[in-house]
Structures are given as structure tokens and as C-alpha cells.
Amino acid sequence: MSDFLIGKGDQPVHLLGKYGNRHGLVAGATGTGKSVTLMVMAEGFSRLGVPVVMADVKGDIAGLAMPGTMNEKIAQRVQQIGIEGYTNEASPVVFWDLYGKLGHPLRTTVSEVGPPLMSRMLELNDTQSGVMDIAFKLADDHGLLLLDLDDLRALLNHVTENRAEISKQYGLVSPQSVGAIQRALLRLEQDGGKQFFGEPAVQLADLMRQDMSGRGVINLIAADQLILRPRLYSSFLLWLLSELFETLPEVGDLDVPKLVFFFDEAHLLFDDCPPALRQRVEQVVRLIRSKGVGVYFCSQNPDDIPDEVLGQLGNRVQHALRAFTPRDQKAVRAAAETFVQNPKVDVAKAIGELGVGEALVSMLMAKAVPMPVERALICPPRCRMGAITDEERALVRSRSPVGGRYDTAVNRESAFEMLAARAEQAAATATPSAKQGGPAPKAEPEQKSRFEEFLWGTKRRQGAVEAAAKSATRTVANGIGRQILRGLLGGLLGGKR
């Protein structure tokens, strides 16, 4: 099998495996069936033996792990489309979770994330991002491993303590910028980001597995809490995509992709995205095809995706858009213009009339030529359409082939321990030299007597302590009086205290 059925209009619409790495788009308003389409596509790639990575934003995609239940509505849809050999079945699924609650902990190291994405996670400005670049460069030059947030915080403290020397060698570092970064680190920790950084870091080979029957494993990343931190969510998925791009070798066009990556809520990737980072995303999407990876963006409107990226997406599924606002109307026109026209379909009109589970579909045909747009009924998934229980999730996790590798955290020696050891060594070296100076000489009895008279006075003359106490009493009394007066006059004259 080298393709799978997406749906049927006037003719069946298949996604060809050899063009699965030409990327794609699934768009449509809320409640029009995008999640079901994602499940159908994930199941199809899995049956082709292609591993899948996708985020589960709402928790309903987890139904892929459980077989569905036949009912009258599904049976009618199967008959309408003419699906052969349709059976309810589960797909091989591995659950992941950055917070380690709903799946295996998904970790990476601070060094692997790098300064640009780290700055975006922490929402730093350009000046603070420059300080982050200096800190990472310093760590590389001095062999300091940055594994978790404790390492990064220890490095920033080291930068502050040696600011003058580091500024001369690497560039100006201000204590205000370092303080802002440390506060951002604290916010990231409070939002649960601390669990994301550490070891064992996820190995890409564990995301590109097949089960015993040759079906591709679907890696579901729990994102119902992660999506509340849009910068962390988008930066994490972008890091994962970048790791695939930098690690995998060039393979050209294969019969089926090596991996398919679904990016749900894709607009979060491009919202407030710095130009340099956007250029990086465009480069990755354009070139990762030759490494056997297909990227499928899912969003409400096609115009959420920049034109430079949108032009790379060959396989498209457009669900209904509701044109209630001028922006929606513009999105409808933009979506209509991106399809190869079909004389039988008025695309701009059909987009507003599509029902749930119905979409405008255009896939790449032979020689990677886009087919004319087809108004099609989307196939029902074979899995459960809905969330699963905690007990079912625990059962799936217990069968996971990678649980023993990632469920227990490891904390080896890194920048935090290395810098602490250096500080202890410096303190131990400084202590003997301080003792060599010997004790301070004792004051002579006559000098001691004169000093006590100066402090406490004599019977004829008041001392410095008594004089200071009387002066302080007068000052406080006068201050209280003036404060009461300001309060009364402020109330009478309508001023602010």
C-alpha cells in the first residue's frame, strides 16, 4: 500500500505516500472537523509504516490509542464513501508530556535548545537576547555543560560576578539585563518549564519507531496545559523540528516519508515571531523535505501561515470558514485562491457552506501536480473519536517500549556543580592567606579609656551616644508634626498625600 483514502467527492481523494513529504495544511473554523481529519491522516500514515509526531491540544486526539465503536452514522459514512475493509481498530501510540503527567517526560537540555529559542521561550528583548548569546558562548569556551535551568542560573550568576572581565572579552553585559533574564527564568519555572530541561534528553530515534507489525508509532504530545504558554509550546515544537532538520541525513524523495510532523495551532509559531526566526522556519520547511520529513500545519485560517511557507504546502484540506468579519471574508478569498480551480466547484461559496466532516481537498497527484479542488466527505477514523480515561492512558503507558528510558530523571555533573566547586576552591585558597595577617593589635588602656569617655561622656559632659539620641528624638517629633499637618491640609485642600 502506497497511499490512503482521505475522502470522496465526485471521485475518491487519496494522499500518495511518495508525496507525503511535500508538506500540507489542514484549516477551518472551530468545530468543523479538523481534529477528525488529523486523526484520519495520522492513521493513514501509520498504516503506511510512517511514524507520526503530533500535539494533542484538546485531549481528544488521544482516542487514536483506542478502537472506535461502530454506529449508524459511521456506517452510513463508510457506505457513502465506499471504504473497503473498514474496521474499528487502535493505532500504536506513545504518550509524551513536557510536564511528565500524561505521558513520558519529554526533556531536552538547555545547550540543545540554544540561545535564540531560549530567548523566545523567556520572551526576552534584543538586548537581553544578546546577553544570552554571550552566556552560551562563555559556557562553550569554558566547557560548562548547560543541562537544566539550575545550570543556566549558575552561569548567569557567574557572568554577574565577573561582569567587568566578561564585558571586555565578549561585549557589554549590564546587571539589569542579567536580572531581567533571571526573573524570566523564575516565571518559566513557575509555569512548569523546569521539567522540560534535563536528562535523559529525548532521542530522535525513539520518535521514529515502528511496532512489531510494521505500523508507524504515533507520538502524541499532551499539550492541554502547554498551550497556555504559547511561546513555550511553539518554541518547543520548533526546536523539535530543527533537531530533525539538523540530525537527519539527506535522502531525497522516498516511497514514503521517514516521519510526519503535525503542527497544531500553527498560528502560535508565527505570532510575534522575530524576522530572523521566521526566516529560519521558512528554511527548515523548505529543505527538510529532502530529509524525508513531512510537515503538516493545522490552523483556523490559511492566512495564519506566511506566504513563503504556505507556498510549500502541497496537500491541502480546507474545512468551513465562517465569514462574519472583514478578516474572515479576506481569509475566504485567500483560501479560494490557493486551490487549483475546478469548474464544478465554486470555492469561495463552498467554503461557507461546508458541513461538519466535509472539506475542500486538493492532494498532489502524479509528478507532484496538485489535483483540482474536490468537495469531499472526509473518511471516519477507525479509532475512538474522543478523549480516553486515565485508566486507559495508564494502560497504554505501561505497554510503551520507551518508558524505562525516560521516566526517571538523571542529574549528572554540569555547570551548576562545576561553578560551585570552583567557588569552594577559591574560598579555600583565600582563607589561609587571610589568616597569615595575624590578629589585630589590642588598644592601649589609655586609648580605650578616652574612647569610652567619648561615647558615654562624663559627669560634666554628655557623650556622643546621648547627644545623638536627643537629636533623633527632636527630628522624629518634628517629622510627625509635619506629617500630621500635611495630612490635614491635604484633606482640606483636596490634595494627595
Tab-separated table of C-alpha atoms in Angstrom:
chain	number	residue	atom	x	y	z
A	1	MET	CA	0.000	0.000	0.000
A	2	SER	CA	1.466	3.339	-1.086
A	3	ASP	CA	-1.449	5.702	-0.408
A	4	PHE	CA	-4.520	6.096	1.788
A	5	LEU	CA	-8.005	7.485	1.330
A	6	ILE	CA	-8.800	10.962	2.691
A	7	GLY	CA	-12.376	11.290	1.463
A	8	LYS	CA	-14.617	11.274	-1.562
A	9	GLY	CA	-16.447	13.859	-3.642
A	10	ASP	CA	-17.186	13.204	-7.269
A	11	GLN	CA	-14.156	10.916	-7.100
A	12	PRO	CA	-12.062	9.395	-4.272
A	13	VAL	CA	-9.241	11.551	-2.934
A	14	HIS	CA	-6.044	9.764	-1.903
A	15	LEU	CA	-2.868	11.041	-0.302
A	16	LEU	CA	0.065	9.468	-2.128
A	17	GLY	CA	2.821	8.223	0.166
A	18	LYS	CA	5.629	9.327	-2.161
A	19	TYR	CA	4.428	12.933	-1.846
A	20	GLY	CA	3.751	12.822	1.885
A	21	ASN	CA	6.983	14.763	2.434
A	22	ARG	CA	5.698	17.701	0.354
A	23	HIS	CA	4.004	19.077	3.475
A	24	GLY	CA	0.382	20.063	3.911
A	25	LEU	CA	-2.265	22.240	5.522
A	26	VAL	CA	-5.452	21.458	7.449
A	27	ALA	CA	-7.521	24.614	8.017
A	28	GLY	CA	-11.012	25.528	9.118
A	29	ALA	CA	-13.086	27.183	11.800
A	30	THR	CA	-13.579	25.694	15.251
A	31	GLY	CA	-15.926	22.709	15.284
A	32	THR	CA	-15.755	21.923	11.563
A	33	GLY	CA	-13.873	18.619	11.888
A	34	LYS	CA	-10.152	19.485	11.744
A	35	SER	CA	-9.297	17.117	14.612
A	36	VAL	CA	-11.027	14.197	12.903
A	37	THR	CA	-9.119	14.947	9.696
A	38	LEU	CA	-5.855	14.941	11.643
A	39	MET	CA	-6.746	11.553	13.115
A	40	VAL	CA	-7.558	10.133	9.674
A	41	MET	CA	-4.251	11.358	8.298
A	42	ALA	CA	-2.266	10.085	11.317
A	43	GLU	CA	-3.900	6.656	10.983
A	44	GLY	CA	-3.182	6.603	7.262
A	45	PHE	CA	0.495	7.403	7.652
A	46	SER	CA	0.771	4.871	10.474
A	47	ARG	CA	-0.650	2.127	8.245
A	48	LEU	CA	1.982	3.077	5.644
A	49	GLY	CA	4.626	2.439	8.304
A	50	VAL	CA	5.402	6.143	8.795
A	51	PRO	CA	5.965	7.375	12.388
A	52	VAL	CA	3.997	10.472	13.367
A	53	VAL	CA	4.641	13.275	15.851
A	54	MET	CA	1.679	15.477	16.791
A	55	ALA	CA	0.474	17.624	19.674
A	56	ASP	CA	-2.804	16.839	21.429
A	57	VAL	CA	-4.071	20.311	22.315
A	58	LYS	CA	-7.597	19.434	23.434
A	59	GLY	CA	-7.089	15.848	24.617
A	60	ASP	CA	-9.373	14.293	22.003
A	61	ILE	CA	-6.572	13.117	19.682
A	62	ALA	CA	-5.661	10.575	22.382
A	63	GLY	CA	-8.564	8.493	21.070
A	64	LEU	CA	-6.104	7.157	18.473
A	65	ALA	CA	-4.909	4.728	21.146
A	66	MET	CA	-8.336	3.033	21.431
A	67	PRO	CA	-10.517	1.292	18.827
A	68	GLY	CA	-13.663	3.102	17.817
A	69	THR	CA	-17.249	1.884	18.065
A	70	MET	CA	-19.396	1.343	15.010
A	71	ASN	CA	-22.694	3.223	14.958
A	72	GLU	CA	-25.323	4.106	12.406
A	73	LYS	CA	-23.765	7.434	11.466
A	74	ILE	CA	-20.314	5.953	10.869
A	75	ALA	CA	-21.748	3.027	8.935
A	76	GLN	CA	-23.649	5.446	6.686
A	77	ARG	CA	-20.490	7.498	6.045
A	78	VAL	CA	-18.486	4.354	5.233
A	79	GLN	CA	-21.140	3.296	2.732
A	80	GLN	CA	-21.364	6.775	1.145
A	81	ILE	CA	-17.629	6.951	0.586
A	82	GLY	CA	-17.247	3.274	-0.299
A	83	ILE	CA	-14.412	2.439	2.083
A	84	GLU	CA	-13.212	-1.110	1.616
A	85	GLY	CA	-12.043	-3.186	4.580
A	86	TYR	CA	-13.087	-0.622	7.180
A	87	THR	CA	-12.709	-1.970	10.732
A	88	ASN	CA	-12.538	-0.274	14.116
A	89	GLU	CA	-9.002	-0.524	15.461
A	90	ALA	CA	-6.474	1.319	17.605
A	91	SER	CA	-3.164	2.701	16.387
A	92	PRO	CA	0.207	2.186	18.114
A	93	VAL	CA	0.564	5.264	20.318
A	94	VAL	CA	3.227	6.551	22.728
A	95	PHE	CA	2.188	9.363	25.055
A	96	TRP	CA	4.614	12.190	25.865
A	97	ASP	CA	4.233	15.184	28.160
A	98	LEU	CA	6.634	18.036	28.905
A	99	TYR	CA	5.339	18.029	32.478
A	100	GLY	CA	5.564	14.242	32.821
A	101	LYS	CA	1.940	13.819	33.970
A	102	LEU	CA	0.027	12.500	30.956
A	103	GLY	CA	2.926	10.737	29.271
A	104	HIS	CA	6.623	10.039	29.373
A	105	PRO	CA	8.663	13.129	30.290
A	106	LEU	CA	9.847	14.865	27.147
A	107	ARG	CA	13.128	16.527	28.045
A	108	THR	CA	15.971	18.272	26.320
A	109	THR	CA	18.994	20.221	27.551
A	110	VAL	CA	19.479	23.968	27.622
A	111	SER	CA	22.501	23.603	25.328
A	112	GLU	CA	20.461	21.760	22.685
A	113	VAL	CA	17.736	24.407	22.694
A	114	GLY	CA	20.313	27.155	22.058
A	115	PRO	CA	20.188	30.898	22.732
A	116	PRO	CA	17.689	32.021	20.034
A	117	LEU	CA	14.880	29.634	21.077
A	118	MET	CA	15.736	30.039	24.759
A	119	SER	CA	15.342	33.798	24.386
A	120	ARG	CA	11.970	33.291	22.718
A	121	MET	CA	10.772	30.962	25.481
A	122	LEU	CA	11.759	33.575	28.062
A	123	GLU	CA	10.257	36.408	25.966
A	124	LEU	CA	13.460	38.472	26.087
A	125	ASN	CA	14.128	41.699	24.196
A	126	ASP	CA	17.055	42.204	21.819
A	127	THR	CA	19.464	43.449	24.497
A	128	GLN	CA	18.662	40.576	26.852
A	129	SER	CA	18.952	38.107	23.966
A	130	GLY	CA	22.451	39.466	23.324
A	131	VAL	CA	23.396	38.728	26.931
A	132	MET	CA	22.013	35.202	26.478
A	133	ASP	CA	24.255	34.764	23.411
A	134	ILE	CA	27.269	35.831	25.489
A	135	ALA	CA	26.378	33.406	28.286
A	136	PHE	CA	26.131	30.456	25.875
A	137	LYS	CA	29.417	31.435	24.195
A	138	LEU	CA	31.104	31.643	27.606
A	139	ALA	CA	29.797	28.167	28.504
A	140	ASP	CA	31.166	26.730	25.250
A	141	ASP	CA	34.594	28.321	25.721
A	142	HIS	CA	34.952	27.076	29.303
A	143	GLY	CA	33.472	23.592	28.839
A	144	LEU	CA	30.418	24.219	31.036
A	145	LEU	CA	27.545	21.816	30.347
A	146	LEU	CA	24.144	23.525	30.347
A	147	LEU	CA	21.659	20.746	31.053
A	148	ASP	CA	18.907	22.308	33.167
A	149	LEU	CA	17.728	25.690	34.427
A	150	ASP	CA	19.936	25.440	37.537
A	151	ASP	CA	22.959	25.358	35.248
A	152	LEU	CA	21.765	28.406	33.326
A	153	ARG	CA	21.066	30.320	36.536
A	154	ALA	CA	24.514	29.456	37.936
A	155	LEU	CA	26.089	30.627	34.676
A	156	LEU	CA	24.226	33.948	34.842
A	157	ASN	CA	25.419	34.454	38.425
A	158	HIS	CA	28.965	33.772	37.232
A	159	VAL	CA	28.502	36.359	34.462
A	160	THR	CA	27.326	38.936	37.011
A	161	GLU	CA	30.238	38.303	39.388
A	162	ASN	CA	32.792	38.584	36.582
A	163	ARG	CA	30.947	41.207	34.557
A	164	ALA	CA	33.895	43.574	34.010
A	165	GLU	CA	36.200	40.907	32.622
A	166	ILE	CA	33.479	39.248	30.504
A	167	SER	CA	32.363	42.613	29.082
A	168	LYS	CA	35.890	43.306	27.858
A	169	GLN	CA	36.173	39.945	26.124
A	170	TYR	CA	32.650	39.227	24.810
A	171	GLY	CA	30.742	42.513	24.879
A	172	LEU	CA	28.957	44.739	27.349
A	173	VAL	CA	26.869	42.925	29.951
A	174	SER	CA	24.634	45.004	32.216
A	175	PRO	CA	23.412	43.731	35.590
A	176	GLN	CA	19.910	44.957	34.680
A	177	SER	CA	19.766	42.620	31.668
A	178	VAL	CA	21.014	39.669	33.690
A	179	GLY	CA	18.432	40.422	36.376
A	180	ALA	CA	15.653	40.515	33.774
A	181	ILE	CA	16.750	37.122	32.429
A	182	GLN	CA	16.799	35.638	35.917
A	183	ARG	CA	13.268	36.906	36.570
A	184	ALA	CA	12.133	35.363	33.285
A	185	LEU	CA	13.718	32.070	34.350
A	186	LEU	CA	11.745	32.222	37.572
A	187	ARG	CA	8.493	32.708	35.641
A	188	LEU	CA	9.354	29.787	33.374
A	189	GLU	CA	9.969	27.574	36.411
A	190	GLN	CA	6.676	28.606	37.994
A	191	ASP	CA	4.874	27.712	34.761
A	192	GLY	CA	6.318	24.198	34.902
A	193	GLY	CA	9.087	24.683	32.361
A	194	LYS	CA	11.719	23.301	34.717
A	195	GLN	CA	10.666	19.716	33.935
A	196	PHE	CA	11.371	20.285	30.244
A	197	PHE	CA	15.113	20.798	30.740
A	198	GLY	CA	17.287	17.961	31.951
A	199	GLU	CA	18.304	14.420	31.187
A	200	PRO	CA	17.756	11.884	29.811
A	201	ALA	CA	17.068	14.014	26.730
A	202	VAL	CA	14.731	12.561	24.134
A	203	GLN	CA	16.418	10.672	21.304
A	204	LEU	CA	15.000	11.261	17.840
A	205	ALA	CA	15.271	7.531	17.113
A	206	ASP	CA	12.612	6.938	19.789
A	207	LEU	CA	10.236	9.220	17.883
A	208	MET	CA	10.771	7.305	14.640
A	209	ARG	CA	9.736	3.802	15.639
A	210	GLN	CA	7.512	1.096	14.171
A	211	ASP	CA	5.630	-1.544	16.078
A	212	MET	CA	6.036	-5.291	15.622
A	213	SER	CA	3.572	-5.341	12.723
A	214	GLY	CA	5.417	-2.600	10.804
A	215	ARG	CA	2.985	0.209	11.552
A	216	GLY	CA	4.389	3.630	12.350
A	217	VAL	CA	4.137	4.692	16.009
A	218	ILE	CA	2.100	7.845	16.644
A	219	ASN	CA	3.821	10.045	19.239
A	220	LEU	CA	1.181	12.177	20.972
A	221	ILE	CA	2.455	15.152	22.980
A	222	ALA	CA	-0.040	16.229	25.656
A	223	ALA	CA	-0.441	19.988	25.154
A	224	ASP	CA	-3.646	20.916	27.009
A	225	GLN	CA	-1.563	22.720	29.671
A	226	LEU	CA	1.363	23.556	27.430
A	227	ILE	CA	-0.870	25.540	25.076
A	228	LEU	CA	-1.478	28.013	27.938
A	229	ARG	CA	2.158	29.026	27.410
A	230	PRO	CA	2.059	29.792	23.659
A	231	ARG	CA	5.711	30.831	23.418
A	232	LEU	CA	6.900	27.673	25.176
A	233	TYR	CA	4.575	25.487	23.075
A	234	SER	CA	5.615	26.921	19.714
A	235	SER	CA	9.306	27.156	20.654
A	236	PHE	CA	9.336	23.524	21.790
A	237	LEU	CA	7.794	22.231	18.555
A	238	LEU	CA	10.115	24.444	16.524
A	239	TRP	CA	13.092	23.054	18.453
A	240	LEU	CA	11.945	19.517	17.691
A	241	LEU	CA	11.578	20.369	14.004
A	242	SER	CA	15.037	21.981	13.981
A	243	GLU	CA	16.569	18.904	15.637
A	244	LEU	CA	15.104	16.710	12.915
A	245	PHE	CA	16.470	19.035	10.259
A	246	GLU	CA	19.977	19.170	11.752
A	247	THR	CA	20.236	15.470	12.631
A	248	LEU	CA	18.682	13.504	9.781
A	249	PRO	CA	20.733	12.818	6.628
A	250	GLU	CA	19.712	13.774	3.112
A	251	VAL	CA	17.658	11.002	1.497
A	252	GLY	CA	15.802	12.732	-1.316
A	253	ASP	CA	12.327	11.544	-2.293
A	254	LEU	CA	11.344	8.199	-0.787
A	255	ASP	CA	8.378	5.922	-1.432
A	256	VAL	CA	7.003	7.042	1.931
A	257	PRO	CA	8.315	9.683	4.378
A	258	LYS	CA	10.590	8.748	7.276
A	259	LEU	CA	8.469	10.878	9.638
A	260	VAL	CA	5.434	13.138	9.516
A	261	PHE	CA	5.180	16.107	11.866
A	262	PHE	CA	1.800	17.740	12.621
A	263	PHE	CA	1.940	21.297	13.980
A	264	ASP	CA	-1.457	22.083	15.553
A	265	GLU	CA	-2.376	25.720	16.350
A	266	ALA	CA	0.299	26.732	13.853
A	267	HIS	CA	-0.503	30.443	14.110
A	268	LEU	CA	1.271	30.463	17.501
A	269	LEU	CA	4.538	29.745	15.719
A	270	PHE	CA	4.347	32.929	13.666
A	271	ASP	CA	2.706	35.333	16.142
A	272	ASP	CA	5.296	37.968	17.187
A	273	CYS	CA	7.980	35.865	15.532
A	274	PRO	CA	11.276	37.769	15.057
A	275	PRO	CA	12.307	38.112	11.388
A	276	ALA	CA	15.444	36.012	11.879
A	277	LEU	CA	13.458	33.180	13.463
A	278	ARG	CA	10.773	33.317	10.770
A	279	GLN	CA	13.455	33.069	8.121
A	280	ARG	CA	14.806	30.021	9.939
A	281	VAL	CA	11.357	28.372	9.930
A	282	GLU	CA	10.962	29.012	6.220
A	283	GLN	CA	14.376	27.494	5.565
A	284	VAL	CA	13.627	24.383	7.619
A	285	VAL	CA	10.248	23.805	5.939
A	286	ARG	CA	11.750	24.276	2.502
A	287	LEU	CA	14.735	21.953	2.999
A	288	ILE	CA	13.502	19.277	5.423
A	289	ARG	CA	11.530	17.635	2.605
A	290	SER	CA	14.769	16.194	1.215
A	291	LYS	CA	15.396	14.538	4.601
A	292	GLY	CA	12.193	12.529	4.325
A	293	VAL	CA	10.108	14.584	6.778
A	294	GLY	CA	6.651	15.938	6.009
A	295	VAL	CA	5.307	18.917	7.976
A	296	TYR	CA	1.548	19.485	8.218
A	297	PHE	CA	0.275	22.747	9.678
A	298	CYS	CA	-3.146	22.995	11.283
A	299	SER	CA	-4.791	26.361	11.893
A	300	GLN	CA	-8.107	28.138	11.549
A	301	ASN	CA	-7.262	30.426	8.627
A	302	PRO	CA	-4.782	29.816	5.801
A	303	ASP	CA	-3.527	33.380	6.180
A	304	ASP	CA	-2.201	32.440	9.638
A	305	ILE	CA	0.689	30.893	7.687
A	306	PRO	CA	3.166	33.236	5.931
A	307	ASP	CA	3.044	33.129	2.141
A	308	GLU	CA	6.630	31.845	1.957
A	309	VAL	CA	5.629	28.788	3.991
A	310	LEU	CA	2.128	28.427	2.535
A	311	GLY	CA	3.612	28.074	-0.939
A	312	GLN	CA	5.475	24.943	0.189
A	313	LEU	CA	2.324	23.083	1.313
A	314	GLY	CA	1.180	20.731	-1.441
A	315	ASN	CA	-1.510	18.592	0.287
A	316	ARG	CA	-4.443	20.727	1.490
A	317	VAL	CA	-7.655	20.144	3.380
A	318	GLN	CA	-9.879	23.182	3.869
A	319	HIS	CA	-12.855	22.882	6.214
A	320	ALA	CA	-15.565	25.506	6.554
A	321	LEU	CA	-14.800	29.155	7.300
A	322	ARG	CA	-17.476	31.469	8.670
A	323	ALA	CA	-17.126	34.889	7.046
A	324	PHE	CA	-18.664	37.079	9.750
A	325	THR	CA	-15.946	39.748	9.820
A	326	PRO	CA	-13.889	41.529	7.153
A	327	ARG	CA	-10.862	39.480	8.183
A	328	ASP	CA	-12.868	36.262	7.740
A	329	GLN	CA	-14.002	37.382	4.300
A	330	LYS	CA	-10.416	38.104	3.356
A	331	ALA	CA	-9.396	34.657	4.622
A	332	VAL	CA	-12.104	33.024	2.476
A	333	ARG	CA	-10.840	34.809	-0.633
A	334	ALA	CA	-7.245	33.872	0.203
A	335	ALA	CA	-8.193	30.225	0.740
A	336	ALA	CA	-10.131	30.102	-2.521
A	337	GLU	CA	-7.185	31.488	-4.486
A	338	THR	CA	-4.773	28.821	-3.194
A	339	PHE	CA	-6.632	25.893	-4.801
A	340	VAL	CA	-6.412	24.644	-8.370
A	341	GLN	CA	-9.810	25.618	-9.712
A	342	ASN	CA	-12.439	23.025	-10.552
A	343	PRO	CA	-15.230	24.198	-12.875
A	344	LYS	CA	-17.713	22.105	-10.858
A	345	VAL	CA	-16.870	23.827	-7.542
A	346	ASP	CA	-17.328	27.494	-6.620
A	347	VAL	CA	-14.642	27.506	-3.948
A	348	ALA	CA	-15.395	30.888	-2.364
A	349	LYS	CA	-19.073	29.971	-2.000
A	350	ALA	CA	-18.486	26.360	-0.940
A	351	ILE	CA	-16.152	27.289	1.943
A	352	GLY	CA	-19.052	28.902	3.786
A	353	GLU	CA	-21.467	26.053	3.042
A	354	LEU	CA	-19.371	23.056	4.102
A	355	GLY	CA	-20.858	20.884	6.833
A	356	VAL	CA	-19.055	19.179	9.686
A	357	GLY	CA	-16.842	16.405	8.323
A	358	GLU	CA	-16.869	17.903	4.844
A	359	ALA	CA	-13.936	19.762	3.256
A	360	LEU	CA	-12.384	21.116	0.098
A	361	VAL	CA	-9.456	18.820	-0.652
A	362	SER	CA	-6.543	19.044	-3.062
A	363	MET	CA	-3.722	16.484	-2.975
A	364	LEU	CA	-0.639	16.064	-5.118
A	365	MET	CA	-1.116	13.626	-7.995
A	366	ALA	CA	1.415	12.010	-10.315
A	367	LYS	CA	4.549	14.114	-10.917
A	368	ALA	CA	3.572	16.200	-7.840
A	369	VAL	CA	0.897	18.126	-9.748
A	370	PRO	CA	-1.939	19.416	-7.491
A	371	MET	CA	-5.326	17.949	-8.314
A	372	PRO	CA	-8.285	20.284	-8.958
A	373	VAL	CA	-10.083	21.052	-5.732
A	374	GLU	CA	-12.711	18.487	-4.733
A	375	ARG	CA	-15.592	18.971	-2.321
A	376	ALA	CA	-15.364	15.745	-0.340
A	377	LEU	CA	-16.779	13.880	2.617
A	378	ILE	CA	-13.900	13.073	4.987
A	379	CYS	CA	-13.450	9.425	5.962
A	380	PRO	CA	-14.307	8.467	9.547
A	381	PRO	CA	-11.297	7.417	11.640
A	382	ARG	CA	-11.053	3.822	12.783
A	383	CYS	CA	-10.165	4.830	16.333
A	384	ARG	CA	-12.275	6.402	19.056
A	385	MET	CA	-13.389	9.955	18.300
A	386	GLY	CA	-12.965	11.482	21.731
A	387	ALA	CA	-10.906	11.516	24.909
A	388	ILE	CA	-9.797	8.437	26.838
A	389	THR	CA	-9.915	7.719	30.550
A	390	ASP	CA	-6.962	7.941	32.942
A	391	GLU	CA	-7.028	4.155	33.337
A	392	GLU	CA	-6.821	3.637	29.568
A	393	ARG	CA	-3.967	6.116	29.309
A	394	ALA	CA	-2.090	4.335	32.120
A	395	LEU	CA	-2.593	1.014	30.333
A	396	VAL	CA	-1.112	2.397	27.103
A	397	ARG	CA	1.828	3.887	29.018
A	398	SER	CA	2.542	0.562	30.723
A	399	ARG	CA	2.995	-1.060	27.303
A	400	SER	CA	5.299	1.665	25.996
A	401	PRO	CA	8.689	0.490	24.684
A	402	VAL	CA	10.482	3.662	25.910
A	403	GLY	CA	9.062	4.159	29.411
A	404	GLY	CA	12.016	2.672	31.255
A	405	ARG	CA	14.405	5.025	29.492
A	406	TYR	CA	12.732	8.365	30.218
A	407	ASP	CA	10.543	8.065	33.311
A	408	THR	CA	13.450	8.521	35.764
A	409	ALA	CA	15.413	11.791	35.665
A	410	VAL	CA	19.230	11.843	35.736
A	411	ASN	CA	21.298	14.697	37.168
A	412	ARG	CA	24.973	14.449	36.235
A	413	GLU	CA	27.741	16.967	36.832
A	414	SER	CA	27.226	20.131	34.826
A	415	ALA	CA	27.698	23.910	35.028
A	416	PHE	CA	25.967	24.256	38.418
A	417	GLU	CA	28.223	21.731	40.134
A	418	MET	CA	31.354	22.846	38.289
A	419	LEU	CA	30.952	26.518	39.171
A	420	ALA	CA	30.108	25.657	42.797
A	421	ALA	CA	33.278	23.559	43.038
A	422	ARG	CA	35.351	26.408	41.628
A	423	ALA	CA	33.875	28.841	44.157
A	424	GLU	CA	34.640	26.482	47.056
A	425	GLN	CA	38.206	26.031	45.832
A	426	ALA	CA	38.702	29.794	45.555
A	427	ALA	CA	37.322	30.299	49.081
A	428	ALA	CA	39.596	27.587	50.489
A	429	THR	CA	42.612	29.187	48.833
A	430	ALA	CA	41.753	32.639	50.193
A	431	THR	CA	41.242	31.518	53.842
A	432	PRO	CA	44.895	30.623	54.715
A	433	SER	CA	46.193	33.893	53.225
A	434	ALA	CA	43.733	35.844	55.358
A	435	LYS	CA	44.959	34.043	58.489
A	436	GLN	CA	48.609	34.908	57.745
A	437	GLY	CA	47.982	38.560	58.585
A	438	GLY	CA	47.619	37.673	62.314
A	439	PRO	CA	45.240	39.200	64.876
A	440	ALA	CA	44.672	42.942	65.053
A	441	PRO	CA	46.665	44.733	67.809
A	442	LYS	CA	44.804	45.424	71.041
A	443	ALA	CA	44.052	49.002	72.015
A	444	GLU	CA	46.150	50.505	74.811
A	445	PRO	CA	44.353	51.046	78.194
A	446	GLU	CA	44.691	54.839	77.927
A	447	GLN	CA	43.258	54.897	74.394
A	448	LYS	CA	40.392	52.623	75.496
A	449	SER	CA	39.502	54.959	78.398
A	450	ARG	CA	39.413	58.043	76.154
A	451	PHE	CA	37.234	56.227	73.634
A	452	GLU	CA	34.700	55.218	76.331
A	453	GLU	CA	34.545	58.845	77.581
A	454	PHE	CA	33.851	59.986	74.031
A	455	LEU	CA	30.971	57.526	73.667
A	456	TRP	CA	29.330	57.720	77.098
A	457	GLY	CA	30.557	61.064	78.424
A	458	THR	CA	31.446	62.049	81.988
A	459	LYS	CA	29.612	63.745	84.855
A	460	ARG	CA	30.397	67.170	83.355
A	461	ARG	CA	29.961	66.444	79.656
A	462	GLN	CA	27.461	64.360	77.628
A	463	GLY	CA	28.781	61.655	75.318
A	464	ALA	CA	28.242	61.117	71.627
A	465	VAL	CA	25.553	58.445	72.177
A	466	GLU	CA	23.424	60.696	74.397
A	467	ALA	CA	23.744	63.654	72.010
A	468	ALA	CA	22.712	61.520	69.038
A	469	ALA	CA	19.677	60.147	70.892
A	470	LYS	CA	18.402	63.624	71.797
A	471	SER	CA	18.884	64.845	68.224
A	472	ALA	CA	16.987	61.851	66.822
A	473	THR	CA	14.088	62.425	69.240
A	474	ARG	CA	13.716	66.042	68.126
A	475	THR	CA	13.862	65.037	64.460
A	476	VAL	CA	11.175	62.358	64.823
A	477	ALA	CA	8.885	64.676	66.746
A	478	ASN	CA	9.226	67.415	64.138
A	479	GLY	CA	8.696	64.879	61.314
A	480	ILE	CA	5.485	63.512	62.886
A	481	GLY	CA	4.184	67.015	63.319
A	482	ARG	CA	4.853	67.936	59.715
A	483	GLN	CA	3.284	64.648	58.517
A	484	ILE	CA	0.080	65.303	60.506
A	485	LEU	CA	-0.045	68.843	59.126
A	486	ARG	CA	0.343	67.611	55.541
A	487	GLY	CA	-2.392	65.082	56.167
A	488	LEU	CA	-4.844	67.693	57.479
A	489	LEU	CA	-4.040	70.289	54.811
A	490	GLY	CA	-4.118	67.645	52.076
A	491	GLY	CA	-7.601	66.584	53.194
A	492	LEU	CA	-8.870	70.122	53.373
A	493	LEU	CA	-7.363	71.293	50.075
A	494	GLY	CA	-8.192	68.147	48.157
A	495	GLY	CA	-4.571	67.193	47.549
A	496	LYS	CA	-2.999	63.756	47.578
A	497	ARG	CA	-0.956	62.542	50.490
